[in-house]
PDB file of C-alpha atoms in Angstrom:
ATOM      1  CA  UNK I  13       0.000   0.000   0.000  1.00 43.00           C
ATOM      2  CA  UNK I  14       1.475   3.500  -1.164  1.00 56.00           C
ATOM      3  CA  UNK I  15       1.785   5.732   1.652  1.00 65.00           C
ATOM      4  CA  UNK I  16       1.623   9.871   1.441  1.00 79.00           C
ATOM      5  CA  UNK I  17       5.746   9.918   2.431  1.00 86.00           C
ATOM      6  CA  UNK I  18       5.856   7.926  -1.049  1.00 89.00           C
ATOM      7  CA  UNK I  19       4.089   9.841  -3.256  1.00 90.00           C
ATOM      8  CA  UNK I  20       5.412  13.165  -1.893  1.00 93.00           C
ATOM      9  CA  UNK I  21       8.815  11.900  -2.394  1.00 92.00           C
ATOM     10  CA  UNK I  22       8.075  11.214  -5.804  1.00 93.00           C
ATOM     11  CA  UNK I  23       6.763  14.321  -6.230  1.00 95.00           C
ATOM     12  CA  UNK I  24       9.804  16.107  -5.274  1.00 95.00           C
ATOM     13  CA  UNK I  25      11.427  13.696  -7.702  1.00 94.00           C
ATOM     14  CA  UNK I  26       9.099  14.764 -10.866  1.00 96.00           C
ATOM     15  CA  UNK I  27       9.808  19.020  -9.613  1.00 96.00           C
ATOM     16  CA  UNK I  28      13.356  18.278  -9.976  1.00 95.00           C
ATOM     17  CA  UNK I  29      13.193  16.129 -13.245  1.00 95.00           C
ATOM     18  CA  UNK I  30      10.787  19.276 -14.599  1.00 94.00           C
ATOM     19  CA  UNK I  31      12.943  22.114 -13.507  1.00 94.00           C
ATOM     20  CA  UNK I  32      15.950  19.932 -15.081  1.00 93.00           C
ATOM     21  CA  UNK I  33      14.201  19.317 -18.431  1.00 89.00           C
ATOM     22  CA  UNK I  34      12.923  23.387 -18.526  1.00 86.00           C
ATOM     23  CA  UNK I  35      16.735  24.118 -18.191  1.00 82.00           C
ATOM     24  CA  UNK I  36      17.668  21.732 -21.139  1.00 80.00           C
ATOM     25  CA  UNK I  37      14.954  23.303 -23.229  1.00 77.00           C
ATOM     26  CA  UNK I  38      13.372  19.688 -23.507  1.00 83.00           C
ATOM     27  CA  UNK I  39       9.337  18.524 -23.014  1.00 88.00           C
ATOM     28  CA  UNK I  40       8.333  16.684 -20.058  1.00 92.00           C
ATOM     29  CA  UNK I  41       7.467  13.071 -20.947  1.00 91.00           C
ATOM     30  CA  UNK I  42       4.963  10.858 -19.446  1.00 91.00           C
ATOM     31  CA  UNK I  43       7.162   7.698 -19.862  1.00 90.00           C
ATOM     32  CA  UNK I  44       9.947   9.019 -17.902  1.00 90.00           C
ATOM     33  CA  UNK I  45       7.262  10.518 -15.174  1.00 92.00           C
ATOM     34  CA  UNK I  46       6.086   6.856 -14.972  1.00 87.00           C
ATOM     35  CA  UNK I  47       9.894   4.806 -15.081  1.00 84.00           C
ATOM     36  CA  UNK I  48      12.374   7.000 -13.189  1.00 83.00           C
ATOM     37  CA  UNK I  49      10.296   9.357 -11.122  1.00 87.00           C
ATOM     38  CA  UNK I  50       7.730   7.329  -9.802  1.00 87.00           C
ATOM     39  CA  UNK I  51       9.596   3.990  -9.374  1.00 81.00           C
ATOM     40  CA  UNK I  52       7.502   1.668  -7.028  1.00 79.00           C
ATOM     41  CA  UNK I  53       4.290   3.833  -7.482  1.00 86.00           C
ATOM     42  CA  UNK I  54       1.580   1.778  -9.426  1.00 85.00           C
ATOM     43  CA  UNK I  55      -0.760   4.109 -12.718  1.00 85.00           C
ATOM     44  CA  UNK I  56      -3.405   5.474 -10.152  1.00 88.00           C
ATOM     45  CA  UNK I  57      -0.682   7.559  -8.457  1.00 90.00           C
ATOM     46  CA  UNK I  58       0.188   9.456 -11.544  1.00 92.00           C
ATOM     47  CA  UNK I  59      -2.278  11.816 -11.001  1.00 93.00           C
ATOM     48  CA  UNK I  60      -1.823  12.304  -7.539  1.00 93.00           C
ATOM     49  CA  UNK I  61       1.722  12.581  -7.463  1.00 94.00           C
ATOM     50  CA  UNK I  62       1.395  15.112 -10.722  1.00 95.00           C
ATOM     51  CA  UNK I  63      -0.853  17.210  -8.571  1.00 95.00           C
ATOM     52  CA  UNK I  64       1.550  17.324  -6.150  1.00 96.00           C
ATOM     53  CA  UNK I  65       4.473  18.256  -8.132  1.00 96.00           C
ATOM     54  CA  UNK I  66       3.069  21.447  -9.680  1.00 96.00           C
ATOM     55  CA  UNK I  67       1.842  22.562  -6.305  1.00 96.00           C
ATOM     56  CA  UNK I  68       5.730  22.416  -5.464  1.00 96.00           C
ATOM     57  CA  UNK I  69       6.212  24.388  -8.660  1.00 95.00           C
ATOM     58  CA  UNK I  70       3.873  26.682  -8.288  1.00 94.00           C
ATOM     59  CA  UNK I  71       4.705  27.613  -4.605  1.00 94.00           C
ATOM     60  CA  UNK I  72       8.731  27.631  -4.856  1.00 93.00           C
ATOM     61  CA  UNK I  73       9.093  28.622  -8.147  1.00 91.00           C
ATOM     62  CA  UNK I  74       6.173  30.370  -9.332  1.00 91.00           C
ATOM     63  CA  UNK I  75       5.429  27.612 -12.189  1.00 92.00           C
ATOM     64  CA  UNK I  76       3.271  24.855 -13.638  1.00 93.00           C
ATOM     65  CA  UNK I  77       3.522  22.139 -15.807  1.00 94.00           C
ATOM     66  CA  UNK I  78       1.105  22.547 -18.856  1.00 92.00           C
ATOM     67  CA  UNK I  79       0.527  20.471 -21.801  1.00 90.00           C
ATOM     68  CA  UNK I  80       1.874  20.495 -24.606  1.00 86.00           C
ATOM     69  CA  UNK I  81      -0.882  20.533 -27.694  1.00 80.00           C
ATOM     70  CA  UNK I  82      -1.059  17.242 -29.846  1.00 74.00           C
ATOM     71  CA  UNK I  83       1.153  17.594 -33.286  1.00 65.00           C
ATOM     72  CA  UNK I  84      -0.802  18.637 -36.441  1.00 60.00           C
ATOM     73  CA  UNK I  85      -2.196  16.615 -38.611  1.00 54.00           C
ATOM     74  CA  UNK I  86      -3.893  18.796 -41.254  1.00 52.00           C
ATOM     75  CA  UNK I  87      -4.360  16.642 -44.495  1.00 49.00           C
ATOM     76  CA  UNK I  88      -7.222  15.197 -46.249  1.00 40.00           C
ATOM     77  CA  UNK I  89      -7.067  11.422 -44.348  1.00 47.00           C
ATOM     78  CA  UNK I  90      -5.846  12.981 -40.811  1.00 48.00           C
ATOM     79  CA  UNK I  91      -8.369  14.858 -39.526  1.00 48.00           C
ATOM     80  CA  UNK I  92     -10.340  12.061 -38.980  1.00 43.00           C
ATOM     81  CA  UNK I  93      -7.679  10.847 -37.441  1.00 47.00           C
ATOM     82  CA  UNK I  94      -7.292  13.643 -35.025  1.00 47.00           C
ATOM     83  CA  UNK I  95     -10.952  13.946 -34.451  1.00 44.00           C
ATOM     84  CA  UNK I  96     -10.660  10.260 -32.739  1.00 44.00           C
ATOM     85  CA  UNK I  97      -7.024  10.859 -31.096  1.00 43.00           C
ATOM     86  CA  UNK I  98      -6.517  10.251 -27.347  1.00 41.00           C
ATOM     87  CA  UNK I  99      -6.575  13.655 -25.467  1.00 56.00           C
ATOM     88  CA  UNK I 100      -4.495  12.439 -22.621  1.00 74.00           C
ATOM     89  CA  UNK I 101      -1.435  14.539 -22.498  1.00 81.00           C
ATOM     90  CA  UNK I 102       1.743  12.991 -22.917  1.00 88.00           C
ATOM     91  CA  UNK I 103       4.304  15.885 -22.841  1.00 89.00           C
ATOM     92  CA  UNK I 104       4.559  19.636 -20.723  1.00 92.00           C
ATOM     93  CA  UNK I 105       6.415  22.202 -20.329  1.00 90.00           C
ATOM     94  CA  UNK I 106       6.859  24.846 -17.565  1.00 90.00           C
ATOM     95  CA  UNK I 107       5.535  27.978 -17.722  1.00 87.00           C
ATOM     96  CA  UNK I 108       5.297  30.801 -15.349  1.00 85.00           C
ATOM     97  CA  UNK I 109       2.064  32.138 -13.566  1.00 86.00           C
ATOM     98  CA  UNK I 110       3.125  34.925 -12.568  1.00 78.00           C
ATOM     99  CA  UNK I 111       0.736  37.730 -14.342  1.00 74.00           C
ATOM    100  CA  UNK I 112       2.663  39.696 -16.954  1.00 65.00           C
ATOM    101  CA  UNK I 113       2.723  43.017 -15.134  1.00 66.00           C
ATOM    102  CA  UNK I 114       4.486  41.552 -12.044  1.00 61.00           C
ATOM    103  CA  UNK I 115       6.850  39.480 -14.877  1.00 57.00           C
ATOM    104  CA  UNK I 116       7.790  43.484 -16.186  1.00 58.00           C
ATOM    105  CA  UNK I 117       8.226  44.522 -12.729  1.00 57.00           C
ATOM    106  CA  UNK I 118      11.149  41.590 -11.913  1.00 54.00           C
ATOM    107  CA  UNK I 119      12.945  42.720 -15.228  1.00 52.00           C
ATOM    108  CA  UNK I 120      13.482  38.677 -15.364  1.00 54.00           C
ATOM    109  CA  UNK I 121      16.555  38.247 -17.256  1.00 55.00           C
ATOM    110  CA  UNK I 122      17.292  35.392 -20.018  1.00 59.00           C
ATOM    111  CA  UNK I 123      20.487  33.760 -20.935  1.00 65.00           C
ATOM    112  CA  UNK I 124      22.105  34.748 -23.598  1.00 71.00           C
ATOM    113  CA  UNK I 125      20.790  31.497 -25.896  1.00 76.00           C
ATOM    114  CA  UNK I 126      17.187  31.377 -24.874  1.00 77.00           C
ATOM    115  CA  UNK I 127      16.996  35.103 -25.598  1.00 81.00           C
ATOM    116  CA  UNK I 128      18.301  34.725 -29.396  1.00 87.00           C
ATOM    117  CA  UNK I 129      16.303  31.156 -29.831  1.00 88.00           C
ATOM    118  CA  UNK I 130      12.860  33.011 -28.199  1.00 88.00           C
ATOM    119  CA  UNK I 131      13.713  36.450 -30.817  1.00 90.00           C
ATOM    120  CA  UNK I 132      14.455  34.378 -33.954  1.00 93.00           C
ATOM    121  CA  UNK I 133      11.396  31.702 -33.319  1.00 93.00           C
ATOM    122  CA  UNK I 134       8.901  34.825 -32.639  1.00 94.00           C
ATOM    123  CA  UNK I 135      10.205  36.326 -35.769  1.00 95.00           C
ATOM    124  CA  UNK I 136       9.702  32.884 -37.750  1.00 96.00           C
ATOM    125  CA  UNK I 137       5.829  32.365 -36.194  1.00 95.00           C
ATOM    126  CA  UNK I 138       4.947  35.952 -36.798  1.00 95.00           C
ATOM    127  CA  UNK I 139       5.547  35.022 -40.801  1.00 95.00           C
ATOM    128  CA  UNK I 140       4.074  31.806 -40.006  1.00 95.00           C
ATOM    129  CA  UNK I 141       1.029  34.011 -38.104  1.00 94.00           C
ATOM    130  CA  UNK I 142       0.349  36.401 -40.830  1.00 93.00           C
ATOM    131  CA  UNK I 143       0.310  33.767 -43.650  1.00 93.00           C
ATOM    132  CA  UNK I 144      -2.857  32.775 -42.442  1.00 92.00           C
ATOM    133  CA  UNK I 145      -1.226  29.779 -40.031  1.00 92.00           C
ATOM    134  CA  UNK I 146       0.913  28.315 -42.656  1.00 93.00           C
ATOM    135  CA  UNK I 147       3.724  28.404 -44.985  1.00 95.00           C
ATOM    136  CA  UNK I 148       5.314  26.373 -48.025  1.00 94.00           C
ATOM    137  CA  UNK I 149       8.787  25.242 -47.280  1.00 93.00           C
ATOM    138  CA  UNK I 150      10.756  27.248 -49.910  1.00 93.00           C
ATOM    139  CA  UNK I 151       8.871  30.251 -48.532  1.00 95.00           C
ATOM    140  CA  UNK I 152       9.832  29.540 -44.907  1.00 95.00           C
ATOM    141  CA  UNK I 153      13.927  28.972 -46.327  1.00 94.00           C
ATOM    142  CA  UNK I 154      13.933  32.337 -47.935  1.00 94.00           C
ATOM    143  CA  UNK I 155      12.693  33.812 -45.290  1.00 95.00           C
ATOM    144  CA  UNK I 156      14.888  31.909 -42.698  1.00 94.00           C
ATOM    145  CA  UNK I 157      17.976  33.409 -44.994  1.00 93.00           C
ATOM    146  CA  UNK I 158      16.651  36.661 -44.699  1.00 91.00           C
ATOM    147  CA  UNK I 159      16.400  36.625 -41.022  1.00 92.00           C
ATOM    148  CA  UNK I 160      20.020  34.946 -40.177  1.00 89.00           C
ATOM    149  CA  UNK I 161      19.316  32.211 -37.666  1.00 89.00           C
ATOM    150  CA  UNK I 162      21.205  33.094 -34.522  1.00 88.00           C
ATOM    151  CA  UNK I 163      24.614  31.191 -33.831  1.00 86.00           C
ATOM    152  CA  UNK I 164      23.315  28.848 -31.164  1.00 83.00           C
ATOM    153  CA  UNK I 165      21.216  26.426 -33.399  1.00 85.00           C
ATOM    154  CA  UNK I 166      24.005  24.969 -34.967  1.00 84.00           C
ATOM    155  CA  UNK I 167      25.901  22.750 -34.178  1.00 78.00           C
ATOM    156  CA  UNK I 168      29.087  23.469 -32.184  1.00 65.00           C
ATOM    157  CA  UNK I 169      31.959  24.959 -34.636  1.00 55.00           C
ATOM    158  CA  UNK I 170      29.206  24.751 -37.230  1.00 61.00           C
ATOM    159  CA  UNK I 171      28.458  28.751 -37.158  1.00 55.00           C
ATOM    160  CA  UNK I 172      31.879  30.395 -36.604  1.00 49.00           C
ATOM    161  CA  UNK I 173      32.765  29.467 -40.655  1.00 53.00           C
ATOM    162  CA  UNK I 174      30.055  32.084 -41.526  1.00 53.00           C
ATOM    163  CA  UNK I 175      30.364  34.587 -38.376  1.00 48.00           C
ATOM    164  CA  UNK I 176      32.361  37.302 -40.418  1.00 47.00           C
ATOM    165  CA  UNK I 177      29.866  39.393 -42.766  1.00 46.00           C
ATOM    166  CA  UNK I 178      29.600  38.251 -46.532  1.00 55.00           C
ATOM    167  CA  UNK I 179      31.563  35.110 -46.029  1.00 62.00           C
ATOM    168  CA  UNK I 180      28.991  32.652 -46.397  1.00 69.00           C
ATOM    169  CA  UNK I 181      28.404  31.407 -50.034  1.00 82.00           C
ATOM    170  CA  UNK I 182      24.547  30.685 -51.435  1.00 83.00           C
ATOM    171  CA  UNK I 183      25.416  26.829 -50.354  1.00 85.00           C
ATOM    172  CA  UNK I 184      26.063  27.863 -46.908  1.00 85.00           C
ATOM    173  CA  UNK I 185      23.136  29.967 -46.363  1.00 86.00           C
ATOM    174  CA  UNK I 186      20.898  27.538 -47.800  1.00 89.00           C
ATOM    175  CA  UNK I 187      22.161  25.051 -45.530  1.00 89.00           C
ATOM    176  CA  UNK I 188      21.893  27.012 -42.468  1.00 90.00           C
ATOM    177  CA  UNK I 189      18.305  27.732 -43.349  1.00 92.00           C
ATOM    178  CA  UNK I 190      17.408  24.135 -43.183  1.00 92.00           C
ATOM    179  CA  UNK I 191      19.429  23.660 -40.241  1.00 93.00           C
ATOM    180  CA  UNK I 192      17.803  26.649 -38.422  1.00 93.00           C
ATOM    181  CA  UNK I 193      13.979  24.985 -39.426  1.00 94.00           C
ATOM    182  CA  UNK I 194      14.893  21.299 -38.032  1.00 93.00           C
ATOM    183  CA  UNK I 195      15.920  23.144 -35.116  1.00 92.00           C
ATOM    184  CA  UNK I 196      13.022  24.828 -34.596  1.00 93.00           C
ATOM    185  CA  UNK I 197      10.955  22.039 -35.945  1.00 91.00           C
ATOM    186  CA  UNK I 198      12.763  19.340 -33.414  1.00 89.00           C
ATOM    187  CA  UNK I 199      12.291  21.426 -30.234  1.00 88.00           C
ATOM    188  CA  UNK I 200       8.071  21.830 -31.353  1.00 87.00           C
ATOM    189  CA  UNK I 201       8.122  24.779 -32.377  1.00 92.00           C
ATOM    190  CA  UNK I 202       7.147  24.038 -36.059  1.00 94.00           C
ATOM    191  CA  UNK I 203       5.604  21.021 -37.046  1.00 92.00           C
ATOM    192  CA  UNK I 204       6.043  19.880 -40.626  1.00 89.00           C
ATOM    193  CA  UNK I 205       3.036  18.791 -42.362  1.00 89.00           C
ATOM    194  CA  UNK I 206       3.326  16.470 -46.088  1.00 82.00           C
ATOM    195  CA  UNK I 207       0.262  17.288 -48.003  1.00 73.00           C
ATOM    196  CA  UNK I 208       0.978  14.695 -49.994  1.00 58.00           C
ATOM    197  CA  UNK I 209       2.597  11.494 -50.732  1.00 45.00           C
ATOM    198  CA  UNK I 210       5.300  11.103 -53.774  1.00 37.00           C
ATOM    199  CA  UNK I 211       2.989   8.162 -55.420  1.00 40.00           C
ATOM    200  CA  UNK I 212       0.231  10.518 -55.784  1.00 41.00           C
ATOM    201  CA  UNK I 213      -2.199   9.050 -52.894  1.00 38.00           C
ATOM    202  CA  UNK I 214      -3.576  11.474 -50.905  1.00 40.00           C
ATOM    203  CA  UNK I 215      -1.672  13.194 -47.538  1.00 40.00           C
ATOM    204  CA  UNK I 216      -0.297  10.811 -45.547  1.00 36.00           C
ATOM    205  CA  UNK I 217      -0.051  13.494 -42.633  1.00 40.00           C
ATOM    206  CA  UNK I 218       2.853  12.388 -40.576  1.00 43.00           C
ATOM    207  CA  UNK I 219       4.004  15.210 -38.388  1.00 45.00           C
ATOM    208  CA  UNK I 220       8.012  15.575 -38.982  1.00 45.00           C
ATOM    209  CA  UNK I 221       8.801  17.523 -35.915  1.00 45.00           C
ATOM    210  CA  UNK I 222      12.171  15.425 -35.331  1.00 39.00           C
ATOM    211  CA  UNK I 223      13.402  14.803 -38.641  1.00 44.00           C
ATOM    212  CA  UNK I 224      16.134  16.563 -40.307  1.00 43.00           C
ATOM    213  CA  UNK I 225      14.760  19.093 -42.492  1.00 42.00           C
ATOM    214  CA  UNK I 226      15.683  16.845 -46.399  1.00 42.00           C
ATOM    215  CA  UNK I 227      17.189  18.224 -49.753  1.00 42.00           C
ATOM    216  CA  UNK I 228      14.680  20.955 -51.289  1.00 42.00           C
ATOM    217  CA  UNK I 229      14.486  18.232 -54.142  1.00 43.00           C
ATOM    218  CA  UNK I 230      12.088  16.578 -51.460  1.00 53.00           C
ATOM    219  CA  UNK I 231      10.022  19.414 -49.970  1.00 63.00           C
ATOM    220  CA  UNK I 232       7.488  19.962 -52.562  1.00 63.00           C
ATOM    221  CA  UNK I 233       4.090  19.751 -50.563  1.00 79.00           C
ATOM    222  CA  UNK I 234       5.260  20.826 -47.698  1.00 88.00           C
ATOM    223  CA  UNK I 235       4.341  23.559 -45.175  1.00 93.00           C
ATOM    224  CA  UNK I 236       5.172  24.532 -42.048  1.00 95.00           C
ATOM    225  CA  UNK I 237       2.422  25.766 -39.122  1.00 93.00           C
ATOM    226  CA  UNK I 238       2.911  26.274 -35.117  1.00 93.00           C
ATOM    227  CA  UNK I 239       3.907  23.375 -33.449  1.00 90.00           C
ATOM    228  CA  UNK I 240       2.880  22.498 -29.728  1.00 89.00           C
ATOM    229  CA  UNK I 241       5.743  24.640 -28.226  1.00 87.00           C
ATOM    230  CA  UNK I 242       4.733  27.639 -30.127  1.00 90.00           C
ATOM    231  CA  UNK I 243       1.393  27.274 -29.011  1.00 88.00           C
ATOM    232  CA  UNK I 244       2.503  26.900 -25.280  1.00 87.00           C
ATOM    233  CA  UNK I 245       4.933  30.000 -25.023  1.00 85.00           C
ATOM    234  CA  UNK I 246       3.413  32.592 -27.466  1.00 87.00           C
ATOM    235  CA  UNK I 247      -0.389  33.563 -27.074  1.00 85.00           C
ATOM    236  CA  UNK I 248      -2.490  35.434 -29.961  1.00 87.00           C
ATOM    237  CA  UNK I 249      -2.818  38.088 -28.035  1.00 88.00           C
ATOM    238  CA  UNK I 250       1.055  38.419 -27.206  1.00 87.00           C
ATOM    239  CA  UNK I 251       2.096  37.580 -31.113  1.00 92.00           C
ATOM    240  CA  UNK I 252      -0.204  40.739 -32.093  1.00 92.00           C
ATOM    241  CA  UNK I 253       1.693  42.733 -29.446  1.00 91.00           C
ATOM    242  CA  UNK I 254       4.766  41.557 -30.698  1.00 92.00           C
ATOM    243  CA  UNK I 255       4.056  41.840 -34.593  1.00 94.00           C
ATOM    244  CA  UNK I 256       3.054  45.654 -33.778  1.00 94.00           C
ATOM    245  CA  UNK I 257       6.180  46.190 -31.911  1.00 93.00           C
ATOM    246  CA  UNK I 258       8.611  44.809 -34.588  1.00 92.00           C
ATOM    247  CA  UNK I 259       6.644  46.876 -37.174  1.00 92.00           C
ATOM    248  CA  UNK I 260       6.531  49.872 -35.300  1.00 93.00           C
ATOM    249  CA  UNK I 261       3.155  50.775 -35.092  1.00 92.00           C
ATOM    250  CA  UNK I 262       0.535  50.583 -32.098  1.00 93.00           C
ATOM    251  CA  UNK I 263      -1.444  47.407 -31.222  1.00 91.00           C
ATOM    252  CA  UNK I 264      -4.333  49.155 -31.499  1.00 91.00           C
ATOM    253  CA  UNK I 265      -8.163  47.153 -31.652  1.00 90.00           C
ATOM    254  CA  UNK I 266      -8.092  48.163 -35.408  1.00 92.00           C
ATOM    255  CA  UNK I 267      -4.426  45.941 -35.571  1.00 92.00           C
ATOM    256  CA  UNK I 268      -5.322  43.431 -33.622  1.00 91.00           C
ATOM    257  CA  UNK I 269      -8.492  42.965 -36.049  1.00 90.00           C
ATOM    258  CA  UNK I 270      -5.957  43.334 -39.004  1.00 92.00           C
ATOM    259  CA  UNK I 271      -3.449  40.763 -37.563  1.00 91.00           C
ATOM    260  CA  UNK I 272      -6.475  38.422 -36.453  1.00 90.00           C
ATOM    261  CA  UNK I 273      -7.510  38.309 -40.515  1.00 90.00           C
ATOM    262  CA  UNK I 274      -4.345  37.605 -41.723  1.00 91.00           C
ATOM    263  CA  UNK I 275      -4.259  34.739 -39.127  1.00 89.00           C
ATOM    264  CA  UNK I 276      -7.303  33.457 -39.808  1.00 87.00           C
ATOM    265  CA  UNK I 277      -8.419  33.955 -36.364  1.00 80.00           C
ATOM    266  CA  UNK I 278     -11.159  36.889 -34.612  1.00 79.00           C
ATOM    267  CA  UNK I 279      -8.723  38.415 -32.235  1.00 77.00           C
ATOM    268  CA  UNK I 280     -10.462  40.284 -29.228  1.00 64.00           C
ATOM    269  CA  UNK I 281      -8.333  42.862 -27.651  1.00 54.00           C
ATOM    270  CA  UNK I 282      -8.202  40.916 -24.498  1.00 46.00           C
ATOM    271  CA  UNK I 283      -6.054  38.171 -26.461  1.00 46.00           C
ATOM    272  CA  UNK I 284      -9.161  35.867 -26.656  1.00 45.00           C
ATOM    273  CA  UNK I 285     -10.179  34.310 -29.788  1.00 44.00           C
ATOM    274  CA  UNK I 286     -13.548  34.515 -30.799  1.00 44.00           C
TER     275      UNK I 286
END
């Protein structure tokens, strides 16, 4: 029989394997919740011990754990699929409750790496945001080369050959433009969507979220939408904000209409969407 000592300690296990895998940048994952944290606990404790854990969070460290949205699947034979998918949550992340005026007030400072990976996703789901939710893979590389992904989505060593301005050849920048979207796409926040198959049947709509973006030779019927991490850190109402900062103009209720055409969405100016 599980005692209360139990489950608490295995709470305190799941805060620390949360805070560990928010500091890595990775998702939480039920199957390492249920091997390494809660060793000894049987599948009824989950929730209890889960419960328990973001009360920790939320008390010490002014978090929660919330989860992340399933993967689209947006072709012709997947949202029926989707329609019958499980809606038990497999993966969170942490996110802060703390309102955003009291966030302003503690001027809470980012590293150096998160702050360049937050700017240059924002700028790629703003496209992504008013393009109607979506955008064709040579579209997204262009505009990926535009934008110069920042240094620390390469691999190690990989960015200092094209550090000095007007060194890097049409090759390179290409290739850092695919590099930059399989880094985006393998930490959520795009998810890849095939609209179709290359012997003609109709979309197989298998999310790509952790495969290496391919050779453009092999990207025809592709797009590119907001993955679950995207949806988790970056709100409509905080994309219009940011969309009207980057512009320069004021996120008035006349932009935030604007932006909520171009998105597809009926923004209210309280961030909800109608």
């Amino acid at each position: 029989m599980e005692g209360d000592s139990e489950k608490e300690r295995a709470a305190i296990n799941l805060t620390r394997y949360a805070l560990a895998c928010h500091a890595s940048g990775k998702p939480i994952k039920r199957e390492d919740i249920r091997g390494p944290v809660m060793a000894g606990l049987n599948s009824r404790s989950f929730r209890p011990v889960f419960d328990l854990a973001n009360a920790f969070l939320e008390e010490d460290f002014a978090l929660k754990m919330v989860a992340l949205p399933q993967h689209e699947k947006k072709t012709a034979r997947s949202e029926a699929k989707n329609a019958n998918a499980s809606k038990t949550a497999n993966r969170w992340v942490l996110q802060s409750v703390l309102p955003d005026e009291a966030r302003e007030r503690l001027d809470m400072v980012l590293a150096k790496d998160e702050k360049s990976i937050l700017g240059f996703a924002a700028m790629v789901l703003s496209l992504i945001f008013v393009n109607n939710m979506s955008i064709s893979h040579d579209q997204l590389v262009l505009d990926v080369r535009k934008l110069g992904p920042p240094d620390c989505v390469f691999p190690a060593g990989e960015a200092r050959d094209m550090s000095v301005a007007g060194s890097a050849t049409d090759v390179q920048l290409e290739s850092a433009a695919h590099t930059a979207i399989a880094y985006l796409a393998r930490h959520s926040y795009l998810d890849k969507i095939s609209l179709h198959s290359a012997n003609g049947r109709q979309g197989f709509g298998e999310t790509q979220a952790t495969q290496q973006t391919a050779d453009a030779e092999g990207e025809s019927g592709v797009e590119y939408t907001w993955g679950p991490q995207a949806k988790v850190k970056f709100e409509m109402m905080d994309m219009a904000r940011f969309i009207a900062a980057v512009s320069g103009q004021e996120c008035t209720p006349d932009f935030i209409k604007a932006v909520g055409r171009a998105c597809g969405q009926n923004i209210s100016a309280t961030g909800a969407v109608e």
